Short mmCIF file of C-alpha atoms in Angstrom, two decimals:
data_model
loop_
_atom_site.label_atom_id
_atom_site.label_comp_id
_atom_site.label_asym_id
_atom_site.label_seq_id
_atom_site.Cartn_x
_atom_site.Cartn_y
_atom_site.Cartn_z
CA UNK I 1334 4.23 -18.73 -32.90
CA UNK I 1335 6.64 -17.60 -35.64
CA UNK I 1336 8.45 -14.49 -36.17
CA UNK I 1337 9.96 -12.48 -39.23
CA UNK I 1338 12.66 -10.80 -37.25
CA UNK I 1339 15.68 -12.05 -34.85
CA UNK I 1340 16.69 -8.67 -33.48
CA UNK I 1341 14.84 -5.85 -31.85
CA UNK I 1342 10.87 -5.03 -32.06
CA UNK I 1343 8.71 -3.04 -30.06
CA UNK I 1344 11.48 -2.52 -27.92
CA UNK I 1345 11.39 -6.58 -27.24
CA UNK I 1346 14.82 -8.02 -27.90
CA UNK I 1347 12.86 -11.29 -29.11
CA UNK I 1348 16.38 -12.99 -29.61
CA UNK I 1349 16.55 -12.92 -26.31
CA UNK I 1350 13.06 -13.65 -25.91
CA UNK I 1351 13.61 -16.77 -27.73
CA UNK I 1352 16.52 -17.79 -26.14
CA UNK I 1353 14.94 -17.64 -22.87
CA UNK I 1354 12.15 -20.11 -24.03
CA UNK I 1355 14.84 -22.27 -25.23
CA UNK I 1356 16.29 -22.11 -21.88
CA UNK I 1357 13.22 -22.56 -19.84
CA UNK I 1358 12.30 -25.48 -22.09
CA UNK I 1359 15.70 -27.13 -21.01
CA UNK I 1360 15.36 -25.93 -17.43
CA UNK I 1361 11.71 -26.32 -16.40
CA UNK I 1362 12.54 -25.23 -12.60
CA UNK I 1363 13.79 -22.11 -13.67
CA UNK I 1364 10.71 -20.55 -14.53
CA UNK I 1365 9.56 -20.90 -10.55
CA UNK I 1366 9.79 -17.84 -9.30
CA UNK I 1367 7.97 -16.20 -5.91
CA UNK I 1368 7.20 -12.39 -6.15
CA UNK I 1369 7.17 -10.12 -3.06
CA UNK I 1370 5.69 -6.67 -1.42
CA UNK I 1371 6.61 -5.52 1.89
CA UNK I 1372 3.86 -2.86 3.21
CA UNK I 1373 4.03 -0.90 6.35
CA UNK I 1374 1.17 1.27 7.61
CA UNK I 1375 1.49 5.13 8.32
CA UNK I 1376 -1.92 6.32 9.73
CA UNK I 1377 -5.62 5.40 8.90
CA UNK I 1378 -5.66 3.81 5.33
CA UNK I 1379 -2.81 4.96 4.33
CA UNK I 1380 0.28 2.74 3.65
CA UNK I 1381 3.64 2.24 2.03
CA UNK I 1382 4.89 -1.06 0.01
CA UNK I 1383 8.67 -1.65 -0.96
CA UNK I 1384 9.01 -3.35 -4.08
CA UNK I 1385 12.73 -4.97 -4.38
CA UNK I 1386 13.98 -8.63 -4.03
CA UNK I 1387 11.97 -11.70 -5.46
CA UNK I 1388 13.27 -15.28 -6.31
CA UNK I 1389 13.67 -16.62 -9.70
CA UNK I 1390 15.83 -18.43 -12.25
CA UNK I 1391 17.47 -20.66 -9.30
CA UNK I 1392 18.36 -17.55 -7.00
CA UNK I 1393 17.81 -14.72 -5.07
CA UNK I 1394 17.53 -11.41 -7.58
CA UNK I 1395 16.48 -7.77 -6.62
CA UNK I 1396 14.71 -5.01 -9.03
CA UNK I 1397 17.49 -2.95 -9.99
CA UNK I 1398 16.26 -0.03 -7.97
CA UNK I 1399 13.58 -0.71 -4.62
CA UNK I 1400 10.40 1.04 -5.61
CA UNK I 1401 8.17 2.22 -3.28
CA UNK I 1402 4.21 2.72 -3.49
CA UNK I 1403 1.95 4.62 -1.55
CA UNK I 1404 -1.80 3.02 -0.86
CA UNK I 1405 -4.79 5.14 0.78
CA UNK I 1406 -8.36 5.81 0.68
CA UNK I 1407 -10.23 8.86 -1.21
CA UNK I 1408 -12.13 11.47 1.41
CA UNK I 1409 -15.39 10.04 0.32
CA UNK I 1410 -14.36 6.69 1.34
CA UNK I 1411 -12.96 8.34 4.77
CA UNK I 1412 -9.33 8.58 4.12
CA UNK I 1413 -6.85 10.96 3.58
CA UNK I 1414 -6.44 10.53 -0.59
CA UNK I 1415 -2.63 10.48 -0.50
CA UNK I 1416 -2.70 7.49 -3.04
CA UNK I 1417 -4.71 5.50 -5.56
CA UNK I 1418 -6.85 2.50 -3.59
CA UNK I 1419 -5.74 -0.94 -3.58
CA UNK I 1420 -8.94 -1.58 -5.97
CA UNK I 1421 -7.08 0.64 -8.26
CA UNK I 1422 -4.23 -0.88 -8.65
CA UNK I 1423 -5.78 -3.93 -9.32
CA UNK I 1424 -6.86 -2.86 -12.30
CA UNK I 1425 -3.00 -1.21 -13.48
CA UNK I 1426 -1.89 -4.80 -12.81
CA UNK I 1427 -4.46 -5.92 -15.31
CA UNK I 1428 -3.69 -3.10 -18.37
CA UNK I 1429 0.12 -3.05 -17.36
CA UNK I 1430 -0.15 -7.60 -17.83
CA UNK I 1431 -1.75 -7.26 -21.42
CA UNK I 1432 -0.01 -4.48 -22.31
CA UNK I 1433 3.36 -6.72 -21.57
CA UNK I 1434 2.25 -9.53 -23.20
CA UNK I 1435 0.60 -8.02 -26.42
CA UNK I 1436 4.17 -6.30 -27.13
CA UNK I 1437 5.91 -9.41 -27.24
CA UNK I 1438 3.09 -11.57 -29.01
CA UNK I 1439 3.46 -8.67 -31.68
CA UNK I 1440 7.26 -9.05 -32.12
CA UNK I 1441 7.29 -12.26 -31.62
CA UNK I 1442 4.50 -11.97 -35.28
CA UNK I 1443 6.93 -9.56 -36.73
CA UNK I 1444 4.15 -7.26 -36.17
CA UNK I 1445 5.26 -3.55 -35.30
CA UNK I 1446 3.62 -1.57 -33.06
CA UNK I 1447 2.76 2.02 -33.30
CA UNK I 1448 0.52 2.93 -30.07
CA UNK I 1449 -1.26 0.62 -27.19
CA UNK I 1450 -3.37 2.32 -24.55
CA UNK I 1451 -5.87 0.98 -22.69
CA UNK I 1452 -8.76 1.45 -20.08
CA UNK I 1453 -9.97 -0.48 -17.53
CA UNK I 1454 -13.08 -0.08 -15.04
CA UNK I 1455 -14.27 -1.96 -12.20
CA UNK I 1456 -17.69 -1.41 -11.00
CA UNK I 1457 -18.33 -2.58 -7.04
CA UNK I 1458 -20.64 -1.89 -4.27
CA UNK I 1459 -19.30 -1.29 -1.45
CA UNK I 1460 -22.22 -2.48 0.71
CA UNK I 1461 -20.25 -5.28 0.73
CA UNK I 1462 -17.18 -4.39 2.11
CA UNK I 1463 -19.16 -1.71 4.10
CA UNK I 1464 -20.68 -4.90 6.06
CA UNK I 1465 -24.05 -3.43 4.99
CA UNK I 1466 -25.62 -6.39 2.40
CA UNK I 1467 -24.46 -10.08 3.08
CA UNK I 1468 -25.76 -10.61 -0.11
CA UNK I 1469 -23.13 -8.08 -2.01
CA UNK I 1470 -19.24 -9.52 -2.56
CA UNK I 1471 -16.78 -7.37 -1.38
CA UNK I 1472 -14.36 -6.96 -4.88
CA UNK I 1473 -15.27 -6.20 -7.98
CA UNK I 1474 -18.77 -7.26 -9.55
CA UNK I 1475 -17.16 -6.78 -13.18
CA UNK I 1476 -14.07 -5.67 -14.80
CA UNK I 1477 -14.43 -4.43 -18.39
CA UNK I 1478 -10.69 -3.45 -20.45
CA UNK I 1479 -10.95 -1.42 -23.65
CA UNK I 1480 -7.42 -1.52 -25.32
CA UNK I 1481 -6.73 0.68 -28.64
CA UNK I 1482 -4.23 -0.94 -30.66
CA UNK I 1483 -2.22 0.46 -33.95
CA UNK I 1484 0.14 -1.30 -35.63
CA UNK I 1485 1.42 -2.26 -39.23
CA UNK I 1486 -1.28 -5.57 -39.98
CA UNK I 1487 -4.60 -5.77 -40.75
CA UNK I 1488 -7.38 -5.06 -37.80
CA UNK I 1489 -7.75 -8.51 -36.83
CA UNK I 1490 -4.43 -9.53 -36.70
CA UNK I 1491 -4.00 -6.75 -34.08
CA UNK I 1492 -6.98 -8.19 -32.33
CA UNK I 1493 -5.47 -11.45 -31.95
CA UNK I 1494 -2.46 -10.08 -30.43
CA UNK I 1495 -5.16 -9.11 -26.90
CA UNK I 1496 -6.80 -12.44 -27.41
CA UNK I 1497 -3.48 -14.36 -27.63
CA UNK I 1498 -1.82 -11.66 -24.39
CA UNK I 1499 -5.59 -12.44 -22.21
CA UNK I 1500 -4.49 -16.41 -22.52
CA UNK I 1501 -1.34 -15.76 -21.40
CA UNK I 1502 -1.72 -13.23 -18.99
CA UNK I 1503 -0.77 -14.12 -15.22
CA UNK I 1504 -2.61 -11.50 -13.69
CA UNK I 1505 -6.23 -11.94 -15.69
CA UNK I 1506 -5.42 -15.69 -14.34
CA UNK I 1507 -5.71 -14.27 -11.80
CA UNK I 1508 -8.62 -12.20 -11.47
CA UNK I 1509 -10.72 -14.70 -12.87
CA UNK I 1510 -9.90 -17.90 -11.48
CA UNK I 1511 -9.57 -18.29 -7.56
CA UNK I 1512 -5.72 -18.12 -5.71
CA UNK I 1513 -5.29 -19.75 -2.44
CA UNK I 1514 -4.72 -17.38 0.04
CA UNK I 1515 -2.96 -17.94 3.54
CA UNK I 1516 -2.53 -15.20 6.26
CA UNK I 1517 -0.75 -14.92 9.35
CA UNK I 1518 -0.09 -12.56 12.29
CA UNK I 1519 2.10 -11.83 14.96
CA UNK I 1520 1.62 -9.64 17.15
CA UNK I 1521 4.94 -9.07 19.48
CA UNK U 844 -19.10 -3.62 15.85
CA UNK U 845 -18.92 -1.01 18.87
CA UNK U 846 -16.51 1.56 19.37
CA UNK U 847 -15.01 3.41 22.88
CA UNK U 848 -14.48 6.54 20.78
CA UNK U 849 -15.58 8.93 18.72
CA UNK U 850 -13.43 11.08 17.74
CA UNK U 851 -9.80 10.57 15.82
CA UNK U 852 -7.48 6.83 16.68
CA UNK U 853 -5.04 5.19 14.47
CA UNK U 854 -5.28 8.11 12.12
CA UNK U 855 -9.35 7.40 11.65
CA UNK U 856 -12.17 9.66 11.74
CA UNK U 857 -14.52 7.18 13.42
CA UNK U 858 -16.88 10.49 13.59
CA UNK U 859 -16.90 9.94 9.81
CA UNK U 860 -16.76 6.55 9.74
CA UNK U 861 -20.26 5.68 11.20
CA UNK U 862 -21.24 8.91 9.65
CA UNK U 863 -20.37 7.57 6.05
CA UNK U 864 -21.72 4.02 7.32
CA UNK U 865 -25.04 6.32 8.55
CA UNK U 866 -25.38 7.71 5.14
CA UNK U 867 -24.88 4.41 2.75
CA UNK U 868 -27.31 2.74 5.00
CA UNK U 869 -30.15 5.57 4.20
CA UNK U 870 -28.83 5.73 0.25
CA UNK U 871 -27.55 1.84 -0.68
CA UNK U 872 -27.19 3.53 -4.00
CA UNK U 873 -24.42 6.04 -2.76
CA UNK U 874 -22.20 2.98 -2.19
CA UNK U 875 -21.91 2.30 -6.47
CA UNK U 876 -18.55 2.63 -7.46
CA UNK U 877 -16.58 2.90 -10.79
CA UNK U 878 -12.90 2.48 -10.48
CA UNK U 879 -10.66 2.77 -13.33
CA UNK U 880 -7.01 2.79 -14.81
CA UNK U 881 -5.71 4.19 -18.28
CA UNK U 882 -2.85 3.19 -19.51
CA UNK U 883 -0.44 3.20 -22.15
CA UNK U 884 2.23 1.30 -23.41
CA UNK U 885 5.69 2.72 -23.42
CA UNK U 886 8.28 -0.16 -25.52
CA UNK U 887 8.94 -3.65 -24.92
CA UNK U 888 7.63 -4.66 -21.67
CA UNK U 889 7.57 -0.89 -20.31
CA UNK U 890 3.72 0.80 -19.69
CA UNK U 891 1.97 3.42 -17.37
CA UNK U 892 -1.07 3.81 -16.05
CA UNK U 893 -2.57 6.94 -14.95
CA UNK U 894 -5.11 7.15 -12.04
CA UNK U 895 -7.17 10.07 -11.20
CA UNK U 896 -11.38 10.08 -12.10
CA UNK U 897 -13.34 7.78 -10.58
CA UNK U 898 -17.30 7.77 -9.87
CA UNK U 899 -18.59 7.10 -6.23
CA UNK U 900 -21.43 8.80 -4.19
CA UNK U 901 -23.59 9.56 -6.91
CA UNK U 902 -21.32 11.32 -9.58
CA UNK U 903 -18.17 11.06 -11.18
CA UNK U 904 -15.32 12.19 -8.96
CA UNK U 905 -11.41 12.69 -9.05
CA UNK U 906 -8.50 12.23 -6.57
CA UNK U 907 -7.36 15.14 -5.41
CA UNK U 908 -4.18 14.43 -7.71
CA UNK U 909 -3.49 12.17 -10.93
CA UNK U 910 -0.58 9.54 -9.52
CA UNK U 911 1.47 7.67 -12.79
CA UNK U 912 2.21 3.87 -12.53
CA UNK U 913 4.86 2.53 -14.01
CA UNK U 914 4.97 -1.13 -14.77
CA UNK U 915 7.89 -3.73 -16.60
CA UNK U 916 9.50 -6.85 -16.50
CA UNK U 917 12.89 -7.32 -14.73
CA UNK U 918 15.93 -8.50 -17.20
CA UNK U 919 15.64 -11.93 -16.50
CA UNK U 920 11.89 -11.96 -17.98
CA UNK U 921 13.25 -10.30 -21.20
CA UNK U 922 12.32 -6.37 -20.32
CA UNK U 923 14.40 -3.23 -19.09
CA UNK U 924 13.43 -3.48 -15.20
CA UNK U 925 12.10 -0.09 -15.29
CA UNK U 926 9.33 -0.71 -12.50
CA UNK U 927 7.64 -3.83 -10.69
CA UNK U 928 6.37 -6.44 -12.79
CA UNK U 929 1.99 -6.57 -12.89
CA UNK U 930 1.90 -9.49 -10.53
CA UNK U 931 3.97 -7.39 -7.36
CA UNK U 932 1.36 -4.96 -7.90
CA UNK U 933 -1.13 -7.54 -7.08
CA UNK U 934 0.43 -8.22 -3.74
CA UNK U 935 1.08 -4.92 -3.40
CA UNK U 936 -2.81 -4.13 -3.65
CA UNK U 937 -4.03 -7.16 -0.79
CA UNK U 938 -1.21 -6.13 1.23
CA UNK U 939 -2.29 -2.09 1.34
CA UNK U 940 -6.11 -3.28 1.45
CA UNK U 941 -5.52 -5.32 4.71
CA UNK U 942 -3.98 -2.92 6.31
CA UNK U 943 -6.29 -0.21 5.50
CA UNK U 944 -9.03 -2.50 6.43
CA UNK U 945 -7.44 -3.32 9.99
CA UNK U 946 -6.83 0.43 10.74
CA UNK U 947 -10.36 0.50 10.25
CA UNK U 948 -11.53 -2.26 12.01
CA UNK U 949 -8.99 -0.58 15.04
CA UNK U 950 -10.32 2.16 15.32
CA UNK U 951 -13.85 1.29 15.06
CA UNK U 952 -13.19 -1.11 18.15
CA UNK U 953 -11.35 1.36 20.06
CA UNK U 954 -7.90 -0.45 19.94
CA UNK U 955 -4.84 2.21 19.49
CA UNK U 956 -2.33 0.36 17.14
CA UNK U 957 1.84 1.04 17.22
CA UNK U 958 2.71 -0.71 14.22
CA UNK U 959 1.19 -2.34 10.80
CA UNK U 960 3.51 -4.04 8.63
CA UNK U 961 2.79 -7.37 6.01
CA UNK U 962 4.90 -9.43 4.02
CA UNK U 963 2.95 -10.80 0.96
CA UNK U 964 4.37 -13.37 -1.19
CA UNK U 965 3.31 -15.41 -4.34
CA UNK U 966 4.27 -18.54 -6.11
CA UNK U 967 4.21 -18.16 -9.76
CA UNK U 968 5.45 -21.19 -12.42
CA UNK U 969 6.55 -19.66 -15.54
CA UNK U 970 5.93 -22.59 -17.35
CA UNK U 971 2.29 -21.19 -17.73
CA UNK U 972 2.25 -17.85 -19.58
CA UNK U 973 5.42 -18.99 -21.61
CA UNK U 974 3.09 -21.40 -23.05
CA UNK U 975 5.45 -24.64 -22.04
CA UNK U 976 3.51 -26.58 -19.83
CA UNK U 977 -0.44 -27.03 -20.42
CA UNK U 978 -1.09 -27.82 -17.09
CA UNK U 979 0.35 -24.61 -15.42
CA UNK U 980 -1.80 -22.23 -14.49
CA UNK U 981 -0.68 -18.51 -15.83
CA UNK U 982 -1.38 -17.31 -12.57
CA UNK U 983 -0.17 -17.24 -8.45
CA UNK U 984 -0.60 -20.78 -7.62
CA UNK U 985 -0.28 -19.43 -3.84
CA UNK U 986 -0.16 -16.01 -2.10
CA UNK U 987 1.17 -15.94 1.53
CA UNK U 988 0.82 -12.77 3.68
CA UNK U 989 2.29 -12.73 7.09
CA UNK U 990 1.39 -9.65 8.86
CA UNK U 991 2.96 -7.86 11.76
CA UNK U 992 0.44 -6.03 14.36
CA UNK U 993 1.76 -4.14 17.49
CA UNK U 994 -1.12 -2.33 19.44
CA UNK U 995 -2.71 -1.79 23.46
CA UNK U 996 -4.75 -4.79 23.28
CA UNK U 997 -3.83 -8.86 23.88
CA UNK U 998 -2.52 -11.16 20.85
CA UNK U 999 -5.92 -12.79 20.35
CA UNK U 1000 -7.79 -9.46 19.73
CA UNK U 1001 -4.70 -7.90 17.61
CA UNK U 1002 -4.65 -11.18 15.38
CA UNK U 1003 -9.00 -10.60 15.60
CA UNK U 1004 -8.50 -7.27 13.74
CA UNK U 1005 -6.65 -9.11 10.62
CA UNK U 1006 -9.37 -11.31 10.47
CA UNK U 1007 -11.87 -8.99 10.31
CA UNK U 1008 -10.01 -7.43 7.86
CA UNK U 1009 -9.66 -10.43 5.50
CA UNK U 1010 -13.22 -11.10 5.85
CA UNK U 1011 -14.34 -7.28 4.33
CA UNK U 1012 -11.12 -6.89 1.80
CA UNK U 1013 -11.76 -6.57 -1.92
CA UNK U 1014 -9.00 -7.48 -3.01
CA UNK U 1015 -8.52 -10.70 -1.10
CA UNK U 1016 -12.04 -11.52 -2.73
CA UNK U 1017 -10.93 -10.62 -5.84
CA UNK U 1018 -8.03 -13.16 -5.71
CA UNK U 1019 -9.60 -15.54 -4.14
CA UNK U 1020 -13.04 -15.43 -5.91
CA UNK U 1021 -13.37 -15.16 -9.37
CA UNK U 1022 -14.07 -11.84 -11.39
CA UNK U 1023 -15.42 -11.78 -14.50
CA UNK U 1024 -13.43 -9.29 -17.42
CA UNK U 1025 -14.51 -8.57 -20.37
CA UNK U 1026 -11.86 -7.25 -23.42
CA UNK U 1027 -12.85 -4.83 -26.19
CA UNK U 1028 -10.09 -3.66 -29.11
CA UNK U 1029 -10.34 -0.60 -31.60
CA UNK U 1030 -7.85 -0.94 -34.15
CA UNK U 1031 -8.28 2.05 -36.22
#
């Protein structure tokens, strides 16, 4: 990776960006960190996650402001539409990851960017989940993201700022490869 | 799956649950669904999505409202710590689909519930999407959810509804299976 620029692109602050490869480098177990969401339930699918405190760089940290994000079903799929689905949000997680990463590939390239957008759609059938075919998985069958990118360098430099952000990119990691899951309950 | 009601319990029309259930079981084909998220990138880390039009039941559909996601990187991952970072909205999502999922299952079984509430937390090694360490996966290497069910039936049948849940969530498939995305650019 090499850059023409020390200060500010994109809105990245790539010295810093630097410096805190540098200091990951000479730290390795700084870079562990454990992310959190804290959901309570209000009434049928609807529910509420708090966003705040997570662990990283050695410590405890919070967000500097708790966010808080509402979860429900749409009428058709028998709830009460106060929200986007969780499937939905799956998919934000997805655009907002590339998005992240393709801004600071391109200042880390010196490459400036004038607009990013992106779509992403996720086609399931929700026989699966409905308990209806055993034969039908119950996420996603396929996941297709169409970014638009503009920016001052030549169309396939721009391109190989969303191939370089997909191989980096925690949450398409994600998706496509398999994350051990554990739950557990109590119930008093 | 048998029920003891029919009517409204845990804030679910069970009336319209078998009746939806009824309906996909005549038309499989009603149960296709399109999900999808547009975003756009904002500076540095900083994007949001917008989610509103989706196609389900035979025809393309909207929520009742447009919500707006924002999505960043705290300070100590080089952004402005404007919202949660991508991978909190992955927990986020398996956290609101359990729950949804158990409210369900609840209701469908006749058990009144008193209180829903999850913890969901993920290990993530930084090493991996800052490119330092080969061997580190870019993703969660492990997602814990501890959930917290209150309701008028024993332990066993309380924890019983989160399994239930976990074994007709898409999002815990999606994390746990493997989905595959395809990425498109336009540069012009």
């Amino acid at each position: 990776m090499t850059t023409t620029d020390s200060g500010v692109r994109n809105g990245v602050d790539t010295t810093t960006l630097f410096a805190t490869l540098d200091a990951v480098k000479e730290a390795p177990a700084a870079a562990q960190f454990k992310f959190r969401a804290r959901n309570h339930w209000i009434a049928g699918t609807h529910s509420r996650t708090t966003i705040h405190d997570f662990f990283g760089v050695g410590e405890e940290r919070q967000h500097e402001k708790a966010t808080f994000h509402d979860i429900d079903h749409p009428r058709v799929l028998v709830g009460n539409d106060n929200a986007p689905t969780p499937v939905e949000y799956v998919l934000h997680a997805l655009a907002g990851c590339l998005t992240a990463g393709l801004a600071n590939i391109a200042a880390a390239r010196g490459i400036e960017l004038y607009e990013v957008s992106s779509t992403v759609e996720g086609d399931i059938d929700l026989n699966g989940i409905l308990g209806l075919d055993p034969e039908v998985r119950n996420g996603y069958q396929a996941i297709r993201v169409n970014f638009e990118v503009r920016g001052d360098a030549p169309p396939e430099k721009l391109a190989a700022l969303v191939e370089q952000s997909r191989a980096r990119s925690a949450v398409f990691d994600i998706l496509t490869g398999s994350v051990p899951v554990t739950i557990g309950v109590t119930t008093e």
